[in-house]
GROMACS .gro file of C-alpha atoms in nm:
model
  197
    1MET     CA    1  -1.277   0.160  -0.347
    2SER     CA    2  -1.291  -0.183  -0.358
    3THR     CA    3  -1.651  -0.405  -0.451
    4TRP     CA    4  -1.639  -0.763  -0.355
    5LYS     CA    5  -1.625  -0.903  -0.740
    6THR     CA    6  -1.298  -0.698  -0.731
    7LEU     CA    7  -1.026  -0.914  -0.784
    8LEU     CA    8  -0.666  -0.630  -0.874
    9LEU     CA    9  -0.515  -0.266  -0.685
   10GLN     CA   10  -0.802  -0.030  -0.653
   11ASP     CA   11  -0.810   0.292  -0.902
   12SER     CA   12  -0.492   0.481  -0.832
   13SER     CA   13  -0.604   0.817  -0.721
   14SER     CA   14  -0.218   1.003  -0.673
   15PRO     CA   15   0.147   0.943  -0.820
   16LEU     CA   16   0.278   0.723  -0.565
   17MET     CA   17  -0.041   0.425  -0.597
   18GLU     CA   18   0.093   0.425  -1.002
   19GLN     CA   19   0.400   0.350  -0.855
   20LEU     CA   20   0.339   0.076  -0.601
   21MET     CA   21   0.112  -0.066  -0.840
   22PHE     CA   22   0.369  -0.082  -1.149
   23PHE     CA   23   0.660  -0.282  -0.885
   24HIS     CA   24   0.288  -0.508  -0.825
   25ASP     CA   25   0.353  -0.567  -1.172
   26HIS     CA   26   0.690  -0.629  -1.208
   27THR     CA   27   0.718  -0.819  -0.935
   28LEU     CA   28   0.395  -1.032  -1.021
   29LEU     CA   29   0.600  -1.132  -1.347
   30ILE     CA   30   0.927  -1.189  -1.163
   31LEU     CA   31   0.705  -1.480  -0.957
   32ILE     CA   32   0.525  -1.596  -1.257
   33ILE     CA   33   0.857  -1.665  -1.473
   34ILE     CA   34   1.015  -1.837  -1.142
   35THR     CA   35   0.693  -2.015  -1.101
   36ILE     CA   36   0.647  -2.167  -1.501
   37LEU     CA   37   1.032  -2.248  -1.537
   38VAL     CA   38   0.973  -2.413  -1.150
   39GLY     CA   39   0.668  -2.606  -1.259
   40GLN     CA   40   0.792  -2.712  -1.579
   41LEU     CA   41   1.178  -2.859  -1.386
   42LEU     CA   42   0.970  -3.035  -1.186
   43ILE     CA   43   0.728  -3.210  -1.474
   44SER     CA   44   1.003  -3.308  -1.719
   45MET     CA   45   1.183  -3.431  -1.330
   46ILE     CA   46   0.881  -3.682  -1.344
   47TYR     CA   47   0.864  -3.804  -1.665
   48ASN     CA   48   1.243  -3.817  -1.791
   49LYS     CA   49   1.474  -4.027  -1.619
   50PHE     CA   50   1.846  -3.848  -1.653
   51THR     CA   51   2.150  -4.018  -1.640
   52HIS     CA   52   2.468  -3.895  -1.624
   53ARG     CA   53   2.819  -3.984  -1.555
   54PHE     CA   54   2.975  -3.667  -1.432
   55LEU     CA   55   2.689  -3.511  -1.261
   56ILE     CA   56   2.826  -3.511  -0.903
   57ASP     CA   57   3.073  -3.277  -1.036
   58GLY     CA   58   2.937  -2.953  -1.146
   59GLN     CA   59   2.976  -2.653  -1.115
   60LEU     CA   60   2.886  -2.492  -1.265
   61ILE     CA   61   2.587  -2.561  -1.210
   62GLU     CA   62   2.608  -2.516  -0.857
   63MET     CA   63   2.745  -2.135  -0.946
   64VAL     CA   64   2.403  -2.047  -1.183
   65TRP     CA   65   2.197  -2.087  -1.002
   66THR     CA   66   2.359  -1.954  -0.691
   67ILE     CA   67   2.431  -1.639  -0.886
   68LEU     CA   68   2.101  -1.656  -1.099
   69PRO     CA   69   1.816  -1.672  -0.756
   70ALA     CA   70   2.048  -1.327  -0.657
   71PHE     CA   71   2.043  -1.164  -0.927
   72ILE     CA   72   1.705  -1.228  -0.888
   73LEU     CA   73   1.646  -1.049  -0.546
   74ILE     CA   74   1.794  -0.807  -0.677
   75LEU     CA   75   1.592  -0.728  -0.993
   76ILE     CA   76   1.313  -0.714  -0.686
   77ALA     CA   77   1.465  -0.538  -0.481
   78LEU     CA   78   1.607  -0.191  -0.625
   79PRO     CA   79   1.299  -0.090  -0.701
   80SER     CA   80   1.123  -0.149  -0.411
   81LEU     CA   81   1.425   0.027  -0.185
   82ARG     CA   82   1.354   0.327  -0.454
   83LEU     CA   83   0.952   0.310  -0.353
   84LEU     CA   84   1.026   0.308   0.029
   85TYR     CA   85   1.261   0.623  -0.062
   86ILE     CA   86   0.978   0.784  -0.266
   87MET     CA   87   0.750   0.730   0.054
   88ASP     CA   88   0.954   0.875   0.292
   89GLU     CA   89   1.046   1.125   0.112
   90ILE     CA   90   0.849   1.442   0.257
   91TYR     CA   91   0.798   1.729   0.036
   92ASN     CA   92   0.696   2.125   0.072
   93PRO     CA   93   0.342   2.075   0.186
   94LEU     CA   94   0.109   2.306   0.129
   95LEU     CA   95  -0.184   2.142   0.375
   96THR     CA   96  -0.078   1.963   0.662
   97VAL     CA   97  -0.332   1.788   0.876
   98LYS     CA   98  -0.332   1.634   1.180
   99SER     CA   99  -0.522   1.272   1.263
  100ILE     CA  100  -0.623   1.186   1.643
  101GLY     CA  101  -0.723   0.812   1.649
  102HIS     CA  102  -0.985   0.707   1.882
  103GLN     CA  103  -1.177   0.395   1.953
  104TRP     CA  104  -1.384   0.370   1.705
  105TYR     CA  105  -1.398   0.773   1.554
  106TRP     CA  106  -1.070   0.973   1.409
  107SER     CA  107  -1.003   1.394   1.567
  108TYR     CA  108  -0.877   1.592   1.227
  109GLU     CA  109  -0.692   1.883   1.284
  110TYR     CA  110  -0.574   2.136   1.025
  111SER     CA  111  -0.291   2.287   1.116
  112ASP     CA  112  -0.190   2.551   0.930
  113TYR     CA  113  -0.575   2.763   1.104
  114GLN     CA  114  -0.711   2.843   1.325
  115ASN     CA  115  -0.949   2.702   1.587
  116MET     CA  116  -1.044   2.361   1.239
  117GLU     CA  117  -1.056   2.044   1.400
  118PHE     CA  118  -1.384   1.839   1.399
  119ASP     CA  119  -1.482   1.438   1.474
  120SER     CA  120  -1.609   1.178   1.257
  121TYR     CA  121  -1.770   0.951   1.317
  122MET     CA  122  -1.852   0.665   1.163
  123ILE     CA  123  -2.272   0.581   1.032
  124PRO     CA  124  -2.394   0.371   1.224
  125SER     CA  125  -2.574   0.012   1.033
  126THR     CA  126  -2.942   0.162   1.177
  127ASP     CA  127  -2.889   0.585   1.035
  128LEU     CA  128  -2.770   0.440   0.733
  129LYS     CA  129  -2.932   0.526   0.340
  130SER     CA  130  -2.994   0.386   0.060
  131PHE     CA  131  -2.658   0.556  -0.083
  132ASN     CA  132  -2.428   0.502   0.155
  133PHE     CA  133  -2.153   0.280   0.251
  134ARG     CA  134  -2.172   0.054   0.579
  135LEU     CA  135  -1.886   0.102   0.804
  136LEU     CA  136  -1.740   0.308   0.522
  137ASP     CA  137  -1.908   0.671   0.528
  138VAL     CA  138  -1.862   0.921   0.794
  139ASN     CA  139  -2.081   1.215   0.959
  140ASN     CA  140  -1.802   1.376   0.902
  141ARG     CA  141  -1.543   1.390   0.559
  142LEU     CA  142  -1.272   1.499   0.553
  143ILE     CA  143  -1.199   1.705   0.299
  144LEU     CA  144  -0.865   1.789   0.116
  145PRO     CA  145  -0.771   1.973  -0.239
  146TYR     CA  146  -0.630   1.772  -0.537
  147ASN     CA  147  -0.323   1.837  -0.745
  148THR     CA  148  -0.175   1.958  -0.331
  149GLN     CA  149   0.121   1.790  -0.217
  150ILE     CA  150  -0.066   1.772   0.170
  151ARG     CA  151   0.123   1.620   0.511
  152VAL     CA  152  -0.083   1.430   0.736
  153ILE     CA  153   0.057   1.378   1.100
  154THR     CA  154  -0.092   1.169   1.264
  155THR     CA  155  -0.159   1.028   1.624
  156SER     CA  156  -0.330   0.798   1.906
  157LEU     CA  157  -0.462   0.862   2.240
  158ASP     CA  158  -0.536   0.583   2.301
  159VAL     CA  159  -0.429   0.217   2.135
  160ILE     CA  160  -0.277   0.140   1.800
  161HIS     CA  161  -0.416   0.259   1.435
  162SER     CA  162  -0.378   0.258   1.084
  163TRP     CA  163  -0.471   0.582   0.921
  164THR     CA  164  -0.503   0.442   0.595
  165VAL     CA  165  -0.648   0.516   0.261
  166PRO     CA  166  -0.574   0.228   0.028
  167SER     CA  167  -0.636   0.451  -0.362
  168LEU     CA  168  -0.340   0.687  -0.237
  169GLY     CA  169  -0.124   0.376  -0.136
  170ILE     CA  170  -0.178   0.528   0.240
  171LYS     CA  171  -0.077   0.301   0.536
  172ILE     CA  172   0.112   0.482   0.833
  173ASP     CA  173   0.057   0.367   1.221
  174SER     CA  174  -0.089   0.568   1.436
  175THR     CA  175   0.070   0.499   1.834
  176PRO     CA  176   0.004   0.683   2.103
  177GLY     CA  177   0.254   0.867   2.217
  178ARG     CA  178   0.442   0.949   1.902
  179LEU     CA  179   0.394   1.120   1.588
  180ASN     CA  180   0.407   0.993   1.252
  181GLN     CA  181   0.380   1.191   0.900
  182THR     CA  182   0.275   1.126   0.542
  183ASN     CA  183   0.246   1.288   0.211
  184PHE     CA  184   0.038   1.240  -0.068
  185ASN     CA  185  -0.033   1.386  -0.375
  186ILE     CA  186  -0.408   1.318  -0.461
  187ASN     CA  187  -0.428   1.414  -0.863
  188ARG     CA  188  -0.791   1.273  -0.907
  189ALA     CA  189  -1.086   1.429  -0.786
  190GLY     CA  190  -1.340   1.191  -0.591
  191LEU     CA  191  -1.490   1.055  -0.238
  192LEU     CA  192  -1.187   0.781  -0.133
  193PHE     CA  193  -1.255   0.529   0.182
  194GLY     CA  194  -1.041   0.459   0.466
  195GLN     CA  195  -1.085   0.188   0.725
  196CYS     CA  196  -0.805   0.103   1.021
  197SER     CA  197  -0.631  -0.224   0.994
   0.00000   0.00000   0.00000
């Protein structure tokens, strides 16, 4: 769970979030290298007086500064597309949960079992205990098994909501009149918090 002093991403609770963190670090490394290179070029241009009589016709340098950014974009795009396909793939789920968004609460149904549905309301600030988290804790928690492929089907009854659990790398829109689905695999036991964003 994020706290007030957290600068990095939350600890991963699923293989998908681990892959998202690797992609984040990969892209950030490329951006740091580009920033250092451009900064060094700007500083060298400020402190030097470059004069070159053949600078007007520089086809080689123009070819380099056209091909190099395209190559860098490919280095970023290929892992990104791979991750998008992994996130969209629905494997054989062992458990299906239907999540219905309402204003200020969620309704859950375990679709594989009959008559297993409940509402999950945020605990009001006046009823919080010392160990509860404000605006995160609910009265009925969704209990899911770990090391199990889980499918979540989500929709909404009133406005657009977003079913989000950051440590699982899951964020899916809940739109009225439309079913969206995603899947995940929790690889460690724990208490995970999410929020409609």
